[in-house]
Coordinates of C-alpha atoms in Angstrom, one line a residue:
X1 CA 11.0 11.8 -2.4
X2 CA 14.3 12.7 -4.0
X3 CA 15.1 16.3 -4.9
X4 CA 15.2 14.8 -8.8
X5 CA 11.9 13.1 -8.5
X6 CA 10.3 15.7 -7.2
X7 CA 11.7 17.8 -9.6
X8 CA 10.4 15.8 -12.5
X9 CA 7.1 15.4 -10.6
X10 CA 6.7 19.2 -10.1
X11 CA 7.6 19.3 -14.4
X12 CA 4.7 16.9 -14.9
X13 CA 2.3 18.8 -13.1
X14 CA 2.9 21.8 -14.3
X15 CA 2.8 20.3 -18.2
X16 CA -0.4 18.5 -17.2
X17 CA -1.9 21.9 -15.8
X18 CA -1.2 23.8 -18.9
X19 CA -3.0 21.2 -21.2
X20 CA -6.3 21.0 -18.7
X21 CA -6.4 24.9 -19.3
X22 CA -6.0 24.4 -22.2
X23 CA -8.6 22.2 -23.2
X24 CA -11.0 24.0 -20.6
X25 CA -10.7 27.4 -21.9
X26 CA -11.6 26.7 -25.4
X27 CA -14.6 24.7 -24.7
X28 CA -17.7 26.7 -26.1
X29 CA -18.4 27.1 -21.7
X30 CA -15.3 27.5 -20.4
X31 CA -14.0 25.3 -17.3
X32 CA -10.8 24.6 -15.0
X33 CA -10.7 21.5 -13.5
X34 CA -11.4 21.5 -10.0
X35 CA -7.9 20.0 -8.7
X36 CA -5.8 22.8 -9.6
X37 CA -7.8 24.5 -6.8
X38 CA -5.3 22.5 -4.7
X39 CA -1.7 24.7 -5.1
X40 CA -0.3 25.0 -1.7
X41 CA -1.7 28.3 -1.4
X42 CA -4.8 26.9 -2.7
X43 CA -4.5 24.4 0.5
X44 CA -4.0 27.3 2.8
X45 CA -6.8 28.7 1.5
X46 CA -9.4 26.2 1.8
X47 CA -7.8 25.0 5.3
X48 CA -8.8 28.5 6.1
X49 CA -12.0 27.9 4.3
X50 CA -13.0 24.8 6.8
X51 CA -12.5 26.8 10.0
X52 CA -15.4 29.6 8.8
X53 CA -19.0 29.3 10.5
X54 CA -20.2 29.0 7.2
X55 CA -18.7 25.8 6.0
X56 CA -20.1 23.3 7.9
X57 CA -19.2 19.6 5.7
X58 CA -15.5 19.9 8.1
X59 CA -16.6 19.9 11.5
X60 CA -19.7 18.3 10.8
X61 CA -17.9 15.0 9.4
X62 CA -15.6 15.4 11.8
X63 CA -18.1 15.0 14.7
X64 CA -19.6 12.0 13.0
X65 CA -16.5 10.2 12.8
X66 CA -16.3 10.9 16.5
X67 CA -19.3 10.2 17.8
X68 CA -19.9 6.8 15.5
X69 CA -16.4 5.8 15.5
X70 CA -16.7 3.1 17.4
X71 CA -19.7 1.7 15.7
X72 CA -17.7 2.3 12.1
X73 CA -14.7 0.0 13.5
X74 CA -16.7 -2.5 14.5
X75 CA -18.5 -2.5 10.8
X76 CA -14.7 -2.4 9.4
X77 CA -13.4 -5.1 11.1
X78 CA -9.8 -5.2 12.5
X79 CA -6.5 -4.7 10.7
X80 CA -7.6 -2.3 7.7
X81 CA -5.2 -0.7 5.4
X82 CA -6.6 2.7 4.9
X83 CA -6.3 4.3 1.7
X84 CA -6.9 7.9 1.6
X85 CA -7.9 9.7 -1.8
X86 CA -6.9 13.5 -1.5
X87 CA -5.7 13.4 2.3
X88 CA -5.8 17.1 2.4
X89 CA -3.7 17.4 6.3
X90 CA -4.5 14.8 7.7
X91 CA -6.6 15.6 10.4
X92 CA -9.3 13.2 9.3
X93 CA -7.2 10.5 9.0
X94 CA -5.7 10.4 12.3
X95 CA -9.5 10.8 13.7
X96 CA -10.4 7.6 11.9
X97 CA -7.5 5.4 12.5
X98 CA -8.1 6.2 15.9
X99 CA -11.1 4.4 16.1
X100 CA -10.1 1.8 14.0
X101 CA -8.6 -1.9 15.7
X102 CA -5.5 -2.7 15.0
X103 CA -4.8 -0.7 11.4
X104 CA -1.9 -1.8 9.7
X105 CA -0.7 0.9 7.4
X106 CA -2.0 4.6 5.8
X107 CA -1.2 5.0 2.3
X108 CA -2.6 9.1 1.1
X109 CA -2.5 9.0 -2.4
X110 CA -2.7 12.3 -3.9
X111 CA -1.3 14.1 -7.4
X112 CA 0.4 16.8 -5.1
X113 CA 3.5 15.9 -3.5
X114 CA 3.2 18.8 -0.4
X115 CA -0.4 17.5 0.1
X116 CA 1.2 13.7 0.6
X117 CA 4.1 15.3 3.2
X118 CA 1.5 17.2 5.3
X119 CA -0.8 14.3 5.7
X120 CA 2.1 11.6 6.2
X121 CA 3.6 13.5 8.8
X122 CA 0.4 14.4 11.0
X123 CA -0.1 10.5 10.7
X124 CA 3.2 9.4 11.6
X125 CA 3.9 11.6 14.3
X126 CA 0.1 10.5 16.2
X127 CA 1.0 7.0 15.2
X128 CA 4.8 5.8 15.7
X129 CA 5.1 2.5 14.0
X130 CA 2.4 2.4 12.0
X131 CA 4.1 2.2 8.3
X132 CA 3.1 5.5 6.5
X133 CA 3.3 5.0 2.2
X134 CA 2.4 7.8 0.3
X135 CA 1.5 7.4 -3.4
X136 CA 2.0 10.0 -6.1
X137 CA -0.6 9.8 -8.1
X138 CA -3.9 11.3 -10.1
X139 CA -6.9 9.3 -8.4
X140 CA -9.3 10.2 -10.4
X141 CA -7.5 8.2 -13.1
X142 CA -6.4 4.3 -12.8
X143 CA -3.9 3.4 -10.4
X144 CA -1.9 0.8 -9.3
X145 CA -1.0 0.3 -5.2
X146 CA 2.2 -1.9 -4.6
X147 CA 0.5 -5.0 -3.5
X148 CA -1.6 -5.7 -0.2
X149 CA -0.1 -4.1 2.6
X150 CA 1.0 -6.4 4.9
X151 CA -0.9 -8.2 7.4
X152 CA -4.1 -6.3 6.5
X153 CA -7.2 -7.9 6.4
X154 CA -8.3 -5.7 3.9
X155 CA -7.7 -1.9 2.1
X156 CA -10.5 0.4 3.8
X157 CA -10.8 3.3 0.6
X158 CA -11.2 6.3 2.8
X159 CA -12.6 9.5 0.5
X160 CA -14.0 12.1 3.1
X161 CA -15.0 15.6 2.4
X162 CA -18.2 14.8 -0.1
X163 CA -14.8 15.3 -2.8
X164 CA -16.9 12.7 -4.6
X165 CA -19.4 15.9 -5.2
X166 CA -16.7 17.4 -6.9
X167 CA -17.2 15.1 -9.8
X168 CA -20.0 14.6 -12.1
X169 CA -22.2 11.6 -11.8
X170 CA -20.3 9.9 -14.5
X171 CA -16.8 10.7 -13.1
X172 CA -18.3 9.5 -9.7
X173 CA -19.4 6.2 -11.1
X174 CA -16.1 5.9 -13.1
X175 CA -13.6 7.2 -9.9
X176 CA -15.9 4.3 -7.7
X177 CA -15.4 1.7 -10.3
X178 CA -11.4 2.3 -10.3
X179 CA -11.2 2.7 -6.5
X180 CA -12.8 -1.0 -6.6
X181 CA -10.1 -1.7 -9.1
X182 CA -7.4 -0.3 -7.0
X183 CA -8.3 -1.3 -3.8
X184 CA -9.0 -4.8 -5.0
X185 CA -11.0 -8.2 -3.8
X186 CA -13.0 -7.7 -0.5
X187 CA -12.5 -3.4 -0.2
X188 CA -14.3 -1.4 1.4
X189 CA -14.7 2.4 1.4
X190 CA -15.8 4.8 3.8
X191 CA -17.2 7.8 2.1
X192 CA -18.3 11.3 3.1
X193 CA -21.2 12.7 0.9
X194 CA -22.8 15.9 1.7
X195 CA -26.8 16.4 1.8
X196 CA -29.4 18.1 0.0
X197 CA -30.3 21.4 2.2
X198 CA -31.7 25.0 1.8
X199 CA -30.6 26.8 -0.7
X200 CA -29.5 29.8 1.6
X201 CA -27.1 27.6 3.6
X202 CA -25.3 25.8 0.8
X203 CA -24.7 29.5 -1.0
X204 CA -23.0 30.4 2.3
X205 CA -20.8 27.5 2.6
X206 CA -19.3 28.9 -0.8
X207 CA -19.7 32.2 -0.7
X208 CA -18.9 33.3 3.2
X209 CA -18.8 36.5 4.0
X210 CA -15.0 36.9 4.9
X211 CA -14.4 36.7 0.9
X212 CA -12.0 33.4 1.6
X213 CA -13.9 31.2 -1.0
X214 CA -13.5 34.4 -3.6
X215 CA -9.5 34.6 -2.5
X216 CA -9.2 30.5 -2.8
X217 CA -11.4 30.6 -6.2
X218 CA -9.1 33.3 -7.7
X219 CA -5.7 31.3 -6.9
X220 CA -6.7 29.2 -9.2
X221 CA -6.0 32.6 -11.6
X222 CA -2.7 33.2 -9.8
X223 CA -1.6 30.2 -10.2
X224 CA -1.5 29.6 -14.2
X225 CA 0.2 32.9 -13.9
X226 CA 3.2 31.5 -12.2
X227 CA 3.1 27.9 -13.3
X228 CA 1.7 28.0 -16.5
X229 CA 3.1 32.0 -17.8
X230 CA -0.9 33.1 -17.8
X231 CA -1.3 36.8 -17.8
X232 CA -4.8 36.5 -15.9
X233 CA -5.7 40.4 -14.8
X234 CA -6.8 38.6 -10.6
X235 CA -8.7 42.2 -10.5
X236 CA -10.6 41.1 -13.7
X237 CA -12.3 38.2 -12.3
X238 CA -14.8 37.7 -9.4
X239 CA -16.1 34.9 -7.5
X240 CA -19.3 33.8 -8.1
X241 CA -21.0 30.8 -6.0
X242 CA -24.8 29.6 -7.3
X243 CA -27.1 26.9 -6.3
X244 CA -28.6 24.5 -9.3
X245 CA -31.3 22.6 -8.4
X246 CA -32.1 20.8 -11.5
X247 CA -28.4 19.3 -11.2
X248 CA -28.7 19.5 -7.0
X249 CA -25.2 21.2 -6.8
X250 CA -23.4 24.4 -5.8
X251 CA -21.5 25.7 -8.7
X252 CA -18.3 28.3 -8.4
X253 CA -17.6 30.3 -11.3
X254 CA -15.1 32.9 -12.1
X255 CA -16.7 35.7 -13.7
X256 CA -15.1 38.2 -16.1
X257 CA -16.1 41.9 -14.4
X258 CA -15.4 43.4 -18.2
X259 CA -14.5 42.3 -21.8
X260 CA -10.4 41.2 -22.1
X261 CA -8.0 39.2 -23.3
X262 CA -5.7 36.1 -21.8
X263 CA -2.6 34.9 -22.9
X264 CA -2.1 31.2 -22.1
X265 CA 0.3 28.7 -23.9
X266 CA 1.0 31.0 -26.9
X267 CA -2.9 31.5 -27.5
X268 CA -5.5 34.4 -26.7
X269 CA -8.8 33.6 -25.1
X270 CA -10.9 36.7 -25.5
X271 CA -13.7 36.9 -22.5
X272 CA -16.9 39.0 -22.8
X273 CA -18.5 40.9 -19.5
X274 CA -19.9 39.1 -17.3
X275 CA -18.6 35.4 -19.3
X276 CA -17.6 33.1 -16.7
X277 CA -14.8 30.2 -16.0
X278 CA -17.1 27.1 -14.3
X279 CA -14.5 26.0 -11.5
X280 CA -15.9 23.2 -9.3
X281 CA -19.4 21.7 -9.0
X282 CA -20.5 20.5 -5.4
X283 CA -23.0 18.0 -5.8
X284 CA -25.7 17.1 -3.0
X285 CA -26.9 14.3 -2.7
X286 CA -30.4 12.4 -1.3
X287 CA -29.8 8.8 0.2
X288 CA -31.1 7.0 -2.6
X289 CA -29.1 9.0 -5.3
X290 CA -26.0 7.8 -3.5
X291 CA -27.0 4.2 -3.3
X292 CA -27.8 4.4 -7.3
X293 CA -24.4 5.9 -7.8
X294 CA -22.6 3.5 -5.5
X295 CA -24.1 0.8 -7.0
X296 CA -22.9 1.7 -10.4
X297 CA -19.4 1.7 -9.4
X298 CA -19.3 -1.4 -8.4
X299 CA -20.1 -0.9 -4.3
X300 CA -23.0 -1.8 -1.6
X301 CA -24.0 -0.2 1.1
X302 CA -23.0 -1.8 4.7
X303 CA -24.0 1.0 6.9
X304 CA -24.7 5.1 7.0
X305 CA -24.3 7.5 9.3
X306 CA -25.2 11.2 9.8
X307 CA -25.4 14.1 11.8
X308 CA -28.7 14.7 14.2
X309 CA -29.4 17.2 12.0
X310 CA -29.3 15.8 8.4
X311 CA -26.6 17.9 7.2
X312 CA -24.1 15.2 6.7
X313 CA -23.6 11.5 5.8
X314 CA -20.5 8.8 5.9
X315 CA -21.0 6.0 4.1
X316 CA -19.1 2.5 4.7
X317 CA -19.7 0.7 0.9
X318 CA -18.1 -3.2 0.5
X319 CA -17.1 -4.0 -3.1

């Protein structure tokens, strides 16, 4: 990407992060969107995050993409372009095009540009040859990819991570229905979704007990601060990480520690004690809750595999 273009890129951003806040801090409960989690100290952080003993979606998806990964390129069929949604490093990616016959290209799409370059270059270097084409862009709005890549027999979606827990059911039926769109006529997707468990070990997973959740929760803070000229007090906020099971998801929250004031876009957003900002929801799901979902957005399911413990699923879906 040219120094201009990333330029105007980084402007966009930025303008789009102010607005979210925004429009998520004057809502009667007030919210951030999840994706501004994703700063480049925010990636850090939550890299950090999938290397702790109590976050076990990373290492356990990872293990099922090696142990079945044979079996899951067989289902595929040869010549896939993958598309990745949120590629995070890249670590995943390389694990699955590995097992995969004969993959054509890797095309991350993502809305952060140092996201795209991490994930590109951990591909190309393990894969020399393979034609890498990152896409700047929001996936969890419509998007257009620049045609077929060549020689593929089709675009493989690839959306690991249980990211699609991030969303509510309705943004996870209406991100499925324009991955369909995107990916076009005979897709596929391979999908990580996380599982309903006990309530003690999904807490941990989001609240360990090294405080790196708390410090990735409150960049979020930080970082309307220095993109967005907040004057969030970080020492005025804590983490907060609950289990709901009437909505079967792990909710983060920042909580105010006492009554203040924000300054944000030339307005004031006055917080009480104890008044929290909802961050990110991490829905669980049961098999058939998936399949419902799946089915709404346009998508079968071809196969499933998990961990010999339960704790983990990856789905393949055909369009």
């Amino acid at each position: 990407m040219s120094t201009a273009l990333a330029r105007d890129a980084a402007a966009a951003q930025r303008g789009a992060l102010l607005a979210d806040a925004l429009a998520g801090l004057s809502a009667p409960r007030k919210t951030l969107p999840c994706k501004w989690l994703y700063d480049a100290e925010g990636a850090r952080l939550f890299e950090a995050i999938t290397r702790l003993p109590e976050y076990y979606p990373t290492r356990t998806e990872m293990q099922i993409l090696a142990e079945s990964g044979a079996e899951m390129s067989r289902a595929i069929g040869p010549d896939a372009a993958v598309v990745e949604f949120g590629p995070g490093d890249g670590v995943k990616a390389v694990q699955l095009l590995r097992a995969l016959e004969r993959p054509v290209a890797y095309l991350p799409v993502d809305i952060a540009p140092e996201w795209l370059e991490a994930a590109a270059a951990r591909v190309a270097a393990a894969f020399p040859g393979l034609p890498v084409r990152p896409v700047v862009a929001d996936f969890t709005r419509a998007f257009a990819l620049a045609g077929r890549a060549e020689g593929s027999a089709t675009h493989l979606g690839f959306f690991p991570g249980s990211t699609i827990g991030n969303f509510t059911p309705e943004e996870a039926v209406t991100f499925l229905r324009r991955a369909r769109a995107s990916l076009g006529e005979g897709a596929l997707m391979l999908l990580g979704a996380d599982l309903v468990k006990e309530k003690s070990v999904l807490e941990a997973a989001y609240d360990d007990a090294a405080g790196v959740t708390a410090a990735f929760n409150l960049n979020l803070l930080a970082r309307l601060n220095r993109e967005a000229g907040a004057d969030f007090a970080l020492d005025g906020f804590r983490h907060r990480a609950v289990w709901n099971p009437a909505a079967e998801r792990v909710e983060m929250h920042l909580a105010s520690r006492r009554a203040q004031s924000v300054r944000l876009g030339g307005r004031v957003f006055r917080f009480a004690a104890g008044e929290t900002i909802h961050t990110e929801n991490s829905h669980k799901y049961r098999p058939e809750r998936l399949r419902e979902l799946a089915a709404a957005g346009g998508w079968r399911e071809k196969a499933m595999w998990t961990d010999a413990a339960g704790l983990f699923s990856v789905w393949l879906l055909a369009a």
